[in-house]
mmCIF file of C-alpha atoms and ligand atoms in Angstrom:
data_model
loop_
_atom_site.group_PDB
_atom_site.id
_atom_site.type_symbol
_atom_site.label_atom_id
_atom_site.label_comp_id
_atom_site.label_asym_id
_atom_site.label_seq_id
_atom_site.Cartn_x
_atom_site.Cartn_y
_atom_site.Cartn_z
ATOM 1 C CA MET G 20 97.056 58.857 27.835
ATOM 2 C CA ASP G 21 96.590 55.261 30.290
ATOM 3 C CA LEU G 22 94.420 56.048 32.589
ATOM 4 C CA THR G 23 94.245 52.485 34.188
ATOM 5 C CA ARG G 24 97.471 54.585 36.196
ATOM 6 C CA TYR G 25 94.807 55.828 38.683
ATOM 7 C CA PRO G 26 92.103 54.162 41.255
ATOM 8 C CA ARG G 27 89.048 54.041 39.655
ATOM 9 C CA MET G 28 85.386 52.639 40.251
ATOM 10 C CA GLN G 29 82.915 51.141 37.363
ATOM 11 C CA PHE G 30 79.531 53.260 37.647
ATOM 12 C CA ALA G 31 79.229 55.256 34.251
ATOM 13 C CA HIS G 32 77.169 53.721 31.476
ATOM 14 C CA THR G 33 79.886 53.804 28.887
ATOM 15 C CA PRO G 34 80.309 53.919 25.847
ATOM 16 C CA THR G 35 76.836 57.215 26.145
ATOM 17 C CA ARG G 36 75.052 57.046 22.527
ATOM 18 C CA ILE G 37 75.518 59.334 19.789
ATOM 19 C CA GLU G 38 71.978 60.136 17.875
ATOM 20 C CA PRO G 39 71.144 62.324 15.633
ATOM 21 C CA MET G 40 68.550 65.137 16.445
ATOM 22 C CA ALA G 41 67.054 65.013 13.459
ATOM 23 C CA ASN G 42 64.161 67.334 14.770
ATOM 24 C CA LEU G 43 65.050 69.877 15.785
ATOM 25 C CA THR G 44 67.845 70.496 13.310
ATOM 26 C CA GLN G 45 65.214 70.335 10.868
ATOM 27 C CA LEU G 46 63.157 72.115 12.771
ATOM 28 C CA LEU G 47 65.759 74.971 13.307
ATOM 29 C CA GLY G 48 67.688 74.820 9.278
ATOM 30 C CA GLY G 49 70.870 73.037 10.492
ATOM 31 C CA PRO G 50 73.475 72.880 10.730
ATOM 32 C CA LYS G 51 73.390 68.619 11.560
ATOM 33 C CA LEU G 52 72.721 69.183 15.562
ATOM 34 C CA TRP G 53 74.041 65.041 17.125
ATOM 35 C CA ILE G 54 73.881 65.045 21.033
ATOM 36 C CA LYS G 55 75.856 62.601 23.099
ATOM 37 C CA ARG G 56 73.705 60.873 26.297
ATOM 38 C CA ASP G 57 75.928 61.650 28.650
ATOM 39 C CA ASP G 58 72.754 62.147 30.724
ATOM 40 C CA CYS G 59 72.463 58.058 30.796
ATOM 41 C CA THR G 60 75.501 57.466 32.495
ATOM 42 C CA GLY G 61 73.339 55.393 34.181
ATOM 43 C CA LEU G 62 73.845 56.538 38.373
ATOM 44 C CA SER G 63 70.547 57.754 40.205
ATOM 45 C CA THR G 64 68.917 58.931 36.750
ATOM 46 C CA GLY G 65 72.592 59.823 35.111
ATOM 47 C CA GLY G 66 74.728 62.729 34.786
ATOM 48 C CA ASN G 67 77.767 63.558 34.080
ATOM 49 C CA LYS G 68 79.499 63.768 37.493
ATOM 50 C CA THR G 69 79.632 59.876 37.619
ATOM 51 C CA ARG G 70 82.553 59.989 35.097
ATOM 52 C CA LYS G 71 84.023 62.885 37.696
ATOM 53 C CA LEU G 72 83.304 60.062 40.211
ATOM 54 C CA GLU G 73 84.923 56.566 38.610
ATOM 55 C CA PHE G 74 88.051 58.689 39.055
ATOM 56 C CA LEU G 75 86.784 60.160 43.096
ATOM 57 C CA ILE G 76 85.538 57.447 44.853
ATOM 58 C CA GLY G 77 88.790 55.710 43.067
ATOM 59 C CA ASP G 78 91.051 58.036 44.921
ATOM 60 C CA ALA G 79 89.315 57.864 47.893
ATOM 61 C CA LEU G 80 88.162 54.342 48.632
ATOM 62 C CA ASN G 81 92.482 54.078 47.880
ATOM 63 C CA GLN G 82 93.072 56.540 50.925
ATOM 64 C CA ASN G 83 91.066 54.614 52.581
ATOM 65 C CA ALA G 84 88.858 57.109 53.475
ATOM 66 C CA ASP G 85 85.345 55.854 55.018
ATOM 67 C CA THR G 86 83.361 59.636 55.262
ATOM 68 C CA VAL G 87 82.697 61.567 51.898
ATOM 69 C CA VAL G 88 82.335 65.253 52.245
ATOM 70 C CA THR G 89 81.057 67.642 49.058
ATOM 71 C CA VAL G 90 78.795 70.386 48.679
ATOM 72 C CA GLY G 91 76.807 71.464 46.163
ATOM 73 C CA ALA G 92 73.297 74.270 45.528
ATOM 74 C CA THR G 93 70.757 72.948 47.001
ATOM 75 C CA GLN G 94 69.339 71.623 43.828
ATOM 76 C CA SER G 95 72.612 69.840 42.886
ATOM 77 C CA ASN G 96 72.758 66.795 40.771
ATOM 78 C CA HIS G 97 76.060 66.725 41.733
ATOM 79 C CA ALA G 98 75.015 65.815 45.154
ATOM 80 C CA ARG G 99 72.819 63.797 44.280
ATOM 81 C CA GLN G 100 75.418 61.780 42.354
ATOM 82 C CA THR G 101 77.859 61.536 44.962
ATOM 83 C CA ALA G 102 75.478 59.934 46.889
ATOM 84 C CA ALA G 103 74.173 57.451 44.966
ATOM 85 C CA ALA G 104 77.967 56.611 44.048
ATOM 86 C CA CYS G 105 78.882 56.743 47.515
ATOM 87 C CA ALA G 106 75.300 54.372 48.369
ATOM 88 C CA ARG G 107 77.067 51.877 46.019
ATOM 89 C CA SER G 108 80.695 52.126 47.527
ATOM 90 C CA GLY G 109 80.075 51.842 51.403
ATOM 91 C CA LEU G 110 80.920 55.259 52.408
ATOM 92 C CA ASN G 111 79.300 57.350 54.577
ATOM 93 C CA CYS G 112 78.263 60.902 52.632
ATOM 94 C CA THR G 113 77.213 64.090 53.832
ATOM 95 C CA ILE G 114 75.908 66.493 51.589
ATOM 96 C CA LEU G 115 76.126 70.168 52.185
ATOM 97 C CA LEU G 116 73.768 72.515 50.848
ATOM 98 C CA GLU G 117 74.233 75.962 49.525
ATOM 99 C CA ASP G 118 70.890 78.190 49.285
ATOM 100 C CA ARG G 119 72.343 79.967 46.058
ATOM 101 C CA THR G 120 67.800 80.843 44.151
ATOM 102 C CA HIS G 121 66.826 82.250 48.225
ATOM 103 C CA LYS G 122 63.551 79.828 46.528
ATOM 104 C CA THR G 123 61.463 78.531 49.327
ATOM 105 C CA ASP G 124 58.991 76.593 47.919
ATOM 106 C CA LEU G 125 58.671 73.449 49.084
ATOM 107 C CA ASN G 126 59.656 71.772 45.662
ATOM 108 C CA HIS G 127 62.575 73.131 45.402
ATOM 109 C CA ASN G 128 63.997 72.445 48.658
ATOM 110 C CA TYR G 129 62.941 69.285 49.357
ATOM 111 C CA ASN G 130 61.825 67.456 45.795
ATOM 112 C CA GLY G 131 64.251 66.262 42.492
ATOM 113 C CA ASN G 132 67.633 65.671 43.611
ATOM 114 C CA VAL G 133 67.020 66.963 47.109
ATOM 115 C CA LEU G 134 65.044 63.906 47.822
ATOM 116 C CA LEU G 135 67.687 61.658 45.807
ATOM 117 C CA ASP G 136 69.932 62.556 48.318
ATOM 118 C CA LEU G 137 68.326 60.992 51.406
ATOM 119 C CA LEU G 138 66.854 58.816 49.378
ATOM 120 C CA HIS G 139 70.491 57.650 48.851
ATOM 121 C CA GLY G 140 70.941 57.964 52.699
ATOM 122 C CA ALA G 141 73.297 61.357 52.803
ATOM 123 C CA GLU G 142 73.937 62.804 55.748
ATOM 124 C CA VAL G 143 71.767 66.661 54.261
ATOM 125 C CA GLN G 144 72.264 69.600 55.905
ATOM 126 C CA ARG G 145 72.032 73.700 54.821
ATOM 127 C CA ILE G 146 74.272 75.792 55.041
ATOM 128 C CA PRO G 147 73.208 78.718 56.669
ATOM 129 C CA ALA G 148 72.383 82.365 55.287
ATOM 130 C CA ASP G 149 75.495 83.849 56.539
ATOM 131 C CA LYS G 150 77.592 81.354 56.967
ATOM 132 C CA ALA G 151 80.703 81.381 53.939
ATOM 133 C CA VAL G 152 80.863 78.564 51.999
ATOM 134 C CA THR G 153 84.666 77.200 52.711
ATOM 135 C CA GLU G 154 83.394 78.370 56.823
ATOM 136 C CA ALA G 155 80.871 76.021 56.558
ATOM 137 C CA VAL G 156 83.001 73.155 54.547
ATOM 138 C CA GLU G 157 86.210 73.148 57.482
ATOM 139 C CA GLU G 158 83.780 72.665 60.993
ATOM 140 C CA CYS G 159 81.731 69.829 58.913
ATOM 141 C CA LEU G 160 85.421 67.941 58.132
ATOM 142 C CA THR G 161 87.208 69.558 61.279
ATOM 143 C CA THR G 162 84.250 67.755 63.475
ATOM 144 C CA LEU G 163 84.052 64.421 61.135
ATOM 145 C CA LYS G 164 87.081 64.052 61.890
ATOM 146 C CA SER G 165 87.252 64.753 65.161
ATOM 147 C CA ALA G 166 85.207 62.050 66.119
ATOM 148 C CA GLY G 167 87.383 60.310 64.452
ATOM 149 C CA ASN G 168 86.473 59.367 60.413
ATOM 150 C CA ASN G 169 89.008 59.026 58.081
ATOM 151 C CA VAL G 170 87.291 61.735 55.777
ATOM 152 C CA TYR G 171 87.406 62.603 52.354
ATOM 153 C CA PHE G 172 86.143 66.006 50.710
ATOM 154 C CA ILE G 173 84.981 66.486 47.214
ATOM 155 C CA PRO G 174 85.095 70.205 45.749
ATOM 156 C CA GLY G 175 81.777 71.270 44.251
ATOM 157 C CA GLY G 176 80.436 69.997 41.309
ATOM 158 C CA GLY G 177 83.727 67.513 41.004
ATOM 159 C CA SER G 178 85.764 70.097 39.791
ATOM 160 C CA ASN G 179 89.450 69.101 40.062
ATOM 161 C CA ALA G 180 92.289 67.422 38.302
ATOM 162 C CA VAL G 181 91.165 63.667 39.718
ATOM 163 C CA GLY G 182 87.623 64.407 39.217
ATOM 164 C CA ALA G 183 88.008 66.232 34.319
ATOM 165 C CA LEU G 184 90.335 62.436 34.400
ATOM 166 C CA GLY G 185 86.824 61.504 33.109
ATOM 167 C CA TYR G 186 85.980 63.777 30.389
ATOM 168 C CA ALA G 187 89.266 63.069 29.767
ATOM 169 C CA ASN G 188 88.025 60.243 28.541
ATOM 170 C CA CYS G 189 85.049 61.176 27.451
ATOM 171 C CA ALA G 190 86.953 62.822 24.896
ATOM 172 C CA LEU G 191 88.488 60.204 23.286
ATOM 173 C CA GLU G 192 85.721 57.948 23.964
ATOM 174 C CA LEU G 193 84.389 60.705 21.578
ATOM 175 C CA THR G 194 86.700 60.546 18.844
ATOM 176 C CA CYS G 195 86.327 56.722 18.830
ATOM 177 C CA GLN G 196 83.080 57.085 18.201
ATOM 178 C CA SER G 197 83.875 59.782 16.246
ATOM 179 C CA ASN G 198 86.428 57.825 13.807
ATOM 180 C CA ASP G 199 84.051 54.624 14.313
ATOM 181 C CA MET G 200 80.798 56.381 12.489
ATOM 182 C CA ASP G 201 83.658 57.788 10.342
ATOM 183 C CA LEU G 202 81.530 61.441 10.833
ATOM 184 C CA HIS G 203 83.293 64.943 11.506
ATOM 185 C CA PHE G 204 81.922 66.539 14.265
ATOM 186 C CA ASP G 205 82.682 70.636 13.978
ATOM 187 C CA HIS G 206 82.529 71.206 16.929
ATOM 188 C CA LEU G 207 81.207 70.785 20.578
ATOM 189 C CA VAL G 208 78.742 72.065 22.510
ATOM 190 C CA HIS G 209 77.726 71.580 26.313
ATOM 191 C CA ALA G 210 76.677 73.896 30.201
ATOM 192 C CA THR G 211 79.871 74.967 32.086
ATOM 193 C CA GLY G 212 79.919 75.508 35.452
ATOM 194 C CA SER G 213 82.164 74.281 37.493
ATOM 195 C CA ALA G 214 84.371 73.240 35.223
ATOM 196 C CA GLY G 215 85.807 69.948 35.204
ATOM 197 C CA THR G 216 83.279 68.983 32.538
ATOM 198 C CA GLN G 217 85.757 71.553 29.704
ATOM 199 C CA ALA G 218 88.808 71.119 31.683
ATOM 200 C CA GLY G 219 88.474 67.345 31.117
ATOM 201 C CA LEU G 220 87.341 67.333 27.813
ATOM 202 C CA ILE G 221 89.923 70.008 26.403
ATOM 203 C CA ALA G 222 93.465 67.963 28.555
ATOM 204 C CA GLY G 223 91.877 64.885 27.182
ATOM 205 C CA LEU G 224 91.397 66.154 23.180
ATOM 206 C CA THR G 225 95.309 68.165 23.465
ATOM 207 C CA ALA G 226 96.283 64.836 24.307
ATOM 208 C CA ILE G 227 94.982 62.522 21.640
ATOM 209 C CA ASN G 228 95.601 65.886 19.454
ATOM 210 C CA ASN G 229 92.179 66.169 18.081
ATOM 211 C CA PRO G 230 91.636 69.514 16.979
ATOM 212 C CA LEU G 231 87.638 69.847 17.585
ATOM 213 C CA PRO G 232 86.429 73.254 18.897
ATOM 214 C CA VAL G 233 84.486 72.546 22.370
ATOM 215 C CA LEU G 234 82.220 75.895 23.152
ATOM 216 C CA GLY G 235 80.708 75.720 26.512
ATOM 217 C CA ILE G 236 78.690 78.088 27.333
ATOM 218 C CA GLY G 237 78.699 79.536 30.480
ATOM 219 C CA VAL G 238 75.383 78.596 34.136
ATOM 220 C CA ARG G 239 77.020 81.086 35.940
ATOM 221 C CA PHE G 240 79.953 83.928 35.776
ATOM 222 C CA PRO G 241 80.902 86.176 33.650
ATOM 223 C CA ARG G 242 83.004 84.773 30.320
ATOM 224 C CA GLU G 243 86.473 86.049 31.575
ATOM 225 C CA THR G 244 85.549 83.993 35.030
ATOM 226 C CA GLN G 245 84.735 80.473 33.936
ATOM 227 C CA GLU G 246 86.962 80.782 30.859
ATOM 228 C CA GLU G 247 89.870 81.182 33.440
ATOM 229 C CA ASN G 248 88.372 78.601 35.952
ATOM 230 C CA VAL G 249 88.220 76.028 33.022
ATOM 231 C CA PHE G 250 92.206 77.308 32.165
ATOM 232 C CA LEU G 251 93.180 76.746 35.045
ATOM 233 C CA LEU G 252 91.863 72.962 35.930
ATOM 234 C CA ALA G 253 92.661 72.159 31.933
ATOM 235 C CA ILE G 254 96.478 73.135 33.461
ATOM 236 C CA LYS G 255 96.439 71.358 36.210
ATOM 237 C CA THR G 256 94.763 68.438 35.089
ATOM 238 C CA ALA G 257 97.579 67.852 31.872
ATOM 239 C CA GLU G 258 100.030 68.169 35.175
ATOM 240 C CA HIS G 259 97.712 65.030 37.157
ATOM 241 C CA LEU G 260 97.788 62.544 33.254
ATOM 242 C CA LYS G 261 101.581 64.322 33.192
ATOM 243 C CA LEU G 262 101.280 65.111 29.243
ATOM 244 C CA ALA G 263 103.734 66.266 27.479
ATOM 245 C CA GLN G 264 101.775 68.818 25.330
ATOM 246 C CA SER G 265 100.537 71.816 27.505
ATOM 247 C CA ILE G 266 97.104 73.777 26.823
ATOM 248 C CA ARG G 267 96.241 76.644 24.963
ATOM 249 C CA ARG G 268 94.375 79.613 26.187
ATOM 250 C CA GLU G 269 93.122 79.652 22.353
ATOM 251 C CA ASP G 270 91.078 76.169 22.414
ATOM 252 C CA VAL G 271 89.472 78.172 25.948
ATOM 253 C CA ILE G 272 85.911 79.552 24.870
ATOM 254 C CA ALA G 273 83.207 79.893 27.090
ATOM 255 C CA ASN G 274 80.027 82.368 25.900
ATOM 256 C CA CYS G 275 78.500 83.156 29.193
ATOM 257 C CA ASP G 276 75.534 84.730 27.408
ATOM 258 C CA TYR G 277 72.117 82.784 28.395
ATOM 259 C CA VAL G 278 73.314 82.764 32.322
ATOM 260 C CA GLY G 279 70.129 84.826 32.334
ATOM 261 C CA PRO G 280 69.196 86.326 36.317
ATOM 262 C CA GLY G 281 71.804 83.696 37.632
ATOM 263 C CA TYR G 282 72.578 80.457 38.858
ATOM 264 C CA GLY G 283 69.094 77.710 39.323
ATOM 265 C CA LEU G 284 67.511 80.644 37.415
ATOM 266 C CA PRO G 285 66.055 80.058 33.984
ATOM 267 C CA ALA G 286 65.945 82.779 31.756
ATOM 268 C CA GLN G 287 63.436 82.572 29.354
ATOM 269 C CA SER G 288 65.302 80.797 26.726
ATOM 270 C CA THR G 289 65.667 78.372 29.181
ATOM 271 C CA LEU G 290 62.346 77.308 29.482
ATOM 272 C CA GLU G 291 61.787 77.108 25.542
ATOM 273 C CA ALA G 292 65.127 75.191 24.629
ATOM 274 C CA VAL G 293 63.788 72.311 27.542
ATOM 275 C CA ASN G 294 60.248 72.629 26.467
ATOM 276 C CA LEU G 295 61.310 72.400 22.970
ATOM 277 C CA VAL G 296 64.010 69.886 22.800
ATOM 278 C CA ALA G 297 61.095 68.128 25.541
ATOM 279 C CA ARG G 298 57.921 68.519 22.615
ATOM 280 C CA HIS G 299 59.930 67.643 19.394
ATOM 281 C CA GLU G 300 62.546 64.884 20.332
ATOM 282 C CA GLY G 301 61.955 63.214 23.914
ATOM 283 C CA ILE G 302 65.314 64.702 24.837
ATOM 284 C CA LEU G 303 64.934 66.168 29.465
ATOM 285 C CA LEU G 304 66.896 69.256 29.364
ATOM 286 C CA ASP G 305 67.620 70.651 32.784
ATOM 287 C CA PRO G 306 66.356 74.913 34.345
ATOM 288 C CA VAL G 307 70.352 74.688 35.209
ATOM 289 C CA TYR G 308 72.856 74.026 33.193
ATOM 290 C CA SER G 309 71.801 71.653 29.909
ATOM 291 C CA GLY G 310 68.639 73.725 29.464
ATOM 292 C CA LYS G 311 71.095 77.019 29.077
ATOM 293 C CA GLY G 312 73.010 75.144 27.693
ATOM 294 C CA MET G 313 70.848 74.170 24.485
ATOM 295 C CA ALA G 314 69.387 78.005 24.708
ATOM 296 C CA GLY G 315 72.509 78.861 23.687
ATOM 297 C CA LEU G 316 73.550 76.040 21.007
ATOM 298 C CA ILE G 317 69.693 77.099 19.021
ATOM 299 C CA ASP G 318 70.723 81.416 19.033
ATOM 300 C CA LEU G 319 73.393 80.527 17.657
ATOM 301 C CA VAL G 320 72.418 78.391 15.471
ATOM 302 C CA ARG G 321 69.274 80.967 14.725
ATOM 303 C CA ASN G 322 72.454 83.811 14.272
ATOM 304 C CA GLY G 323 74.059 81.385 12.047
ATOM 305 C CA TYR G 324 77.285 81.079 13.736
ATOM 306 C CA PHE G 325 77.750 77.447 12.374
ATOM 307 C CA ASN G 326 77.840 76.583 8.914
ATOM 308 C CA ALA G 327 74.646 74.573 7.338
ATOM 309 C CA ASN G 328 76.596 71.962 6.458
ATOM 310 C CA GLN G 329 78.559 71.235 9.179
ATOM 311 C CA ASN G 330 77.983 68.390 12.579
ATOM 312 C CA ILE G 331 77.553 69.562 15.692
ATOM 313 C CA LEU G 332 77.282 68.026 19.211
ATOM 314 C CA PHE G 333 76.055 68.506 21.766
ATOM 315 C CA LEU G 334 76.837 67.043 25.309
ATOM 316 C CA HIS G 335 73.729 66.327 27.114
ATOM 317 C CA THR G 336 75.464 66.936 30.712
ATOM 318 C CA GLY G 337 72.239 65.494 32.997
ATOM 319 C CA GLY G 338 70.264 67.015 35.743
ATOM 320 C CA SER G 339 66.598 66.347 34.673
ATOM 321 C CA ALA G 340 66.023 65.411 37.991
ATOM 322 C CA ALA G 341 65.857 68.787 39.025
ATOM 323 C CA LEU G 342 62.713 69.500 37.155
ATOM 324 C CA PHE G 343 60.928 68.267 40.154
ATOM 325 C CA GLY G 344 62.329 70.837 42.239
ATOM 326 C CA TYR G 345 61.329 74.089 38.911
ATOM 327 C CA LEU G 346 57.174 72.737 38.949
ATOM 328 C CA ASP G 347 56.424 76.222 39.520
ATOM 329 C CA GLU G 348 58.703 77.873 36.130
ATOM 330 C CA PHE G 349 57.352 74.727 34.274
ATOM 331 C CA THR G 350 53.838 74.957 34.543
ATOM 332 C CA GLN G 351 53.024 79.178 34.559
ATOM 333 C CA ASN G 352 54.501 78.597 31.000
ATOM 334 C CA SER G 353 53.235 75.862 29.252
HETATM 335 C C1 PLP W 407 77.748 70.083 37.276
HETATM 336 C C2 PLP W 407 76.649 70.380 35.793
HETATM 337 C C3 PLP W 407 76.983 71.180 35.050
HETATM 338 C C4 PLP W 407 78.652 71.761 34.033
HETATM 339 O O1 PLP W 407 79.645 70.643 34.680
HETATM 340 P P1 PLP W 407 80.597 71.276 34.852
HETATM 341 O O2 PLP W 407 81.809 70.206 34.990
HETATM 342 O O3 PLP W 407 80.232 71.953 36.487
HETATM 343 O O4 PLP W 407 80.894 72.720 34.912
HETATM 344 C C5 PLP W 407 76.391 70.912 33.768
HETATM 345 N N1 PLP W 407 75.225 69.987 33.315
HETATM 346 C C6 PLP W 407 74.643 69.537 34.354
HETATM 347 C C7 PLP W 407 73.373 69.170 34.015
HETATM 348 C C8 PLP W 407 74.963 69.515 35.823
HETATM 349 O O5 PLP W 407 74.275 68.637 36.516
#
C-alpha cells in the first residue's frame, strides 16, 4: 500500500499513542481495554478528521484550489479541523452548518467547535431550516465560483475515497504498533458516522491482510444504512488504492443500538460513558461520537460480548471541543 502516490499535507502528530485503560478495565472486570489516541492528532484540539484532511487538502492544493467549502452539523468536529487545516494551508474556508439538533441554547450555537471555526478565520453560514443541504451547497459553490474562486468541495465528515486514505494509513500504523509491542488485538471498536473512518480502516486492513475485526458503533443511522454506507465507501477506497483484494461484506459490522434520541443528542449511556472515562482515565470523550462509541464498548463488555482474556482497542476519534456546546446536559447530570 503505497500512499506516496497521493498528494498529501502533513498535519497529524503520528503515530498516535496506544495506551492501556487499566482503571476502566478493572472497573468493568476485563477484557483488557486499550485506547489509540487519535484525539491527539494535534490540529486544533485534534480528532479523526485530521488524518483525512492530510489527503483532502493535499488534493485541493494539487488542483490549485484557493477556497474550500465543507458542510457539517452545528458542533461539527470536521468543520473545525477543516477550518484549521485551511488556515495552515493558506486556503479560504467556507463552512455550511446544518441544524440537526434544533437546540437553541447559546453554547450549542456559538461555543465549542463553532467558536473555533470562527477563530480559524472560516466563513460560517447557517443553512436555513427550510432548505435542503444539497441545495445550500450547490448555491454556495455557484456563488463562490462565479466570483472567480477556484473551489474545492469536501463532503460532510471528509468521507470520500480521498479522505478515507487517512484511515487506510491508520490501519497500517496500528498494525505496525501492534507488531512492535508484540500485542495482539482481538477487536477494534470506534464511533462511526459519515463512514470514512471505518471504510478506510477496512480497506487498509484488507490491503495488508490483517484480519483484525472492526466494530463501528453508530451515531446516526440504523444498522443496515450504516453498514451499506461503510461498505460502499470501502469499495471506492479500495478502488482508489488499486487493491487487488476485494472488500468482504462480512467485514463491515456496525452496532447502532447506542444512538439514543438521535444524532447530536446524547443518550443517558453517552453521558455515563463520558463521565466514567473522564473520572477514571482522565480522558475527555464527546457527547456526539466518542461518548456513544464508548457507551457501546462498555455495554458490550458488561454483556459478555468479549472474552475476559481478549485485548480490545478503542480508537478515540476525538471531539472533546464539542463538550463546550453541551454545557446543559453535563451540568444537569453531574
Ligand atoms: C466524525 C467523527 C467520527 C465519525 O467518523 P466518520 O469517519 O464520520 O464515520 C467519530 N468521532 C468523532 C469525534 C468525529 O468527529
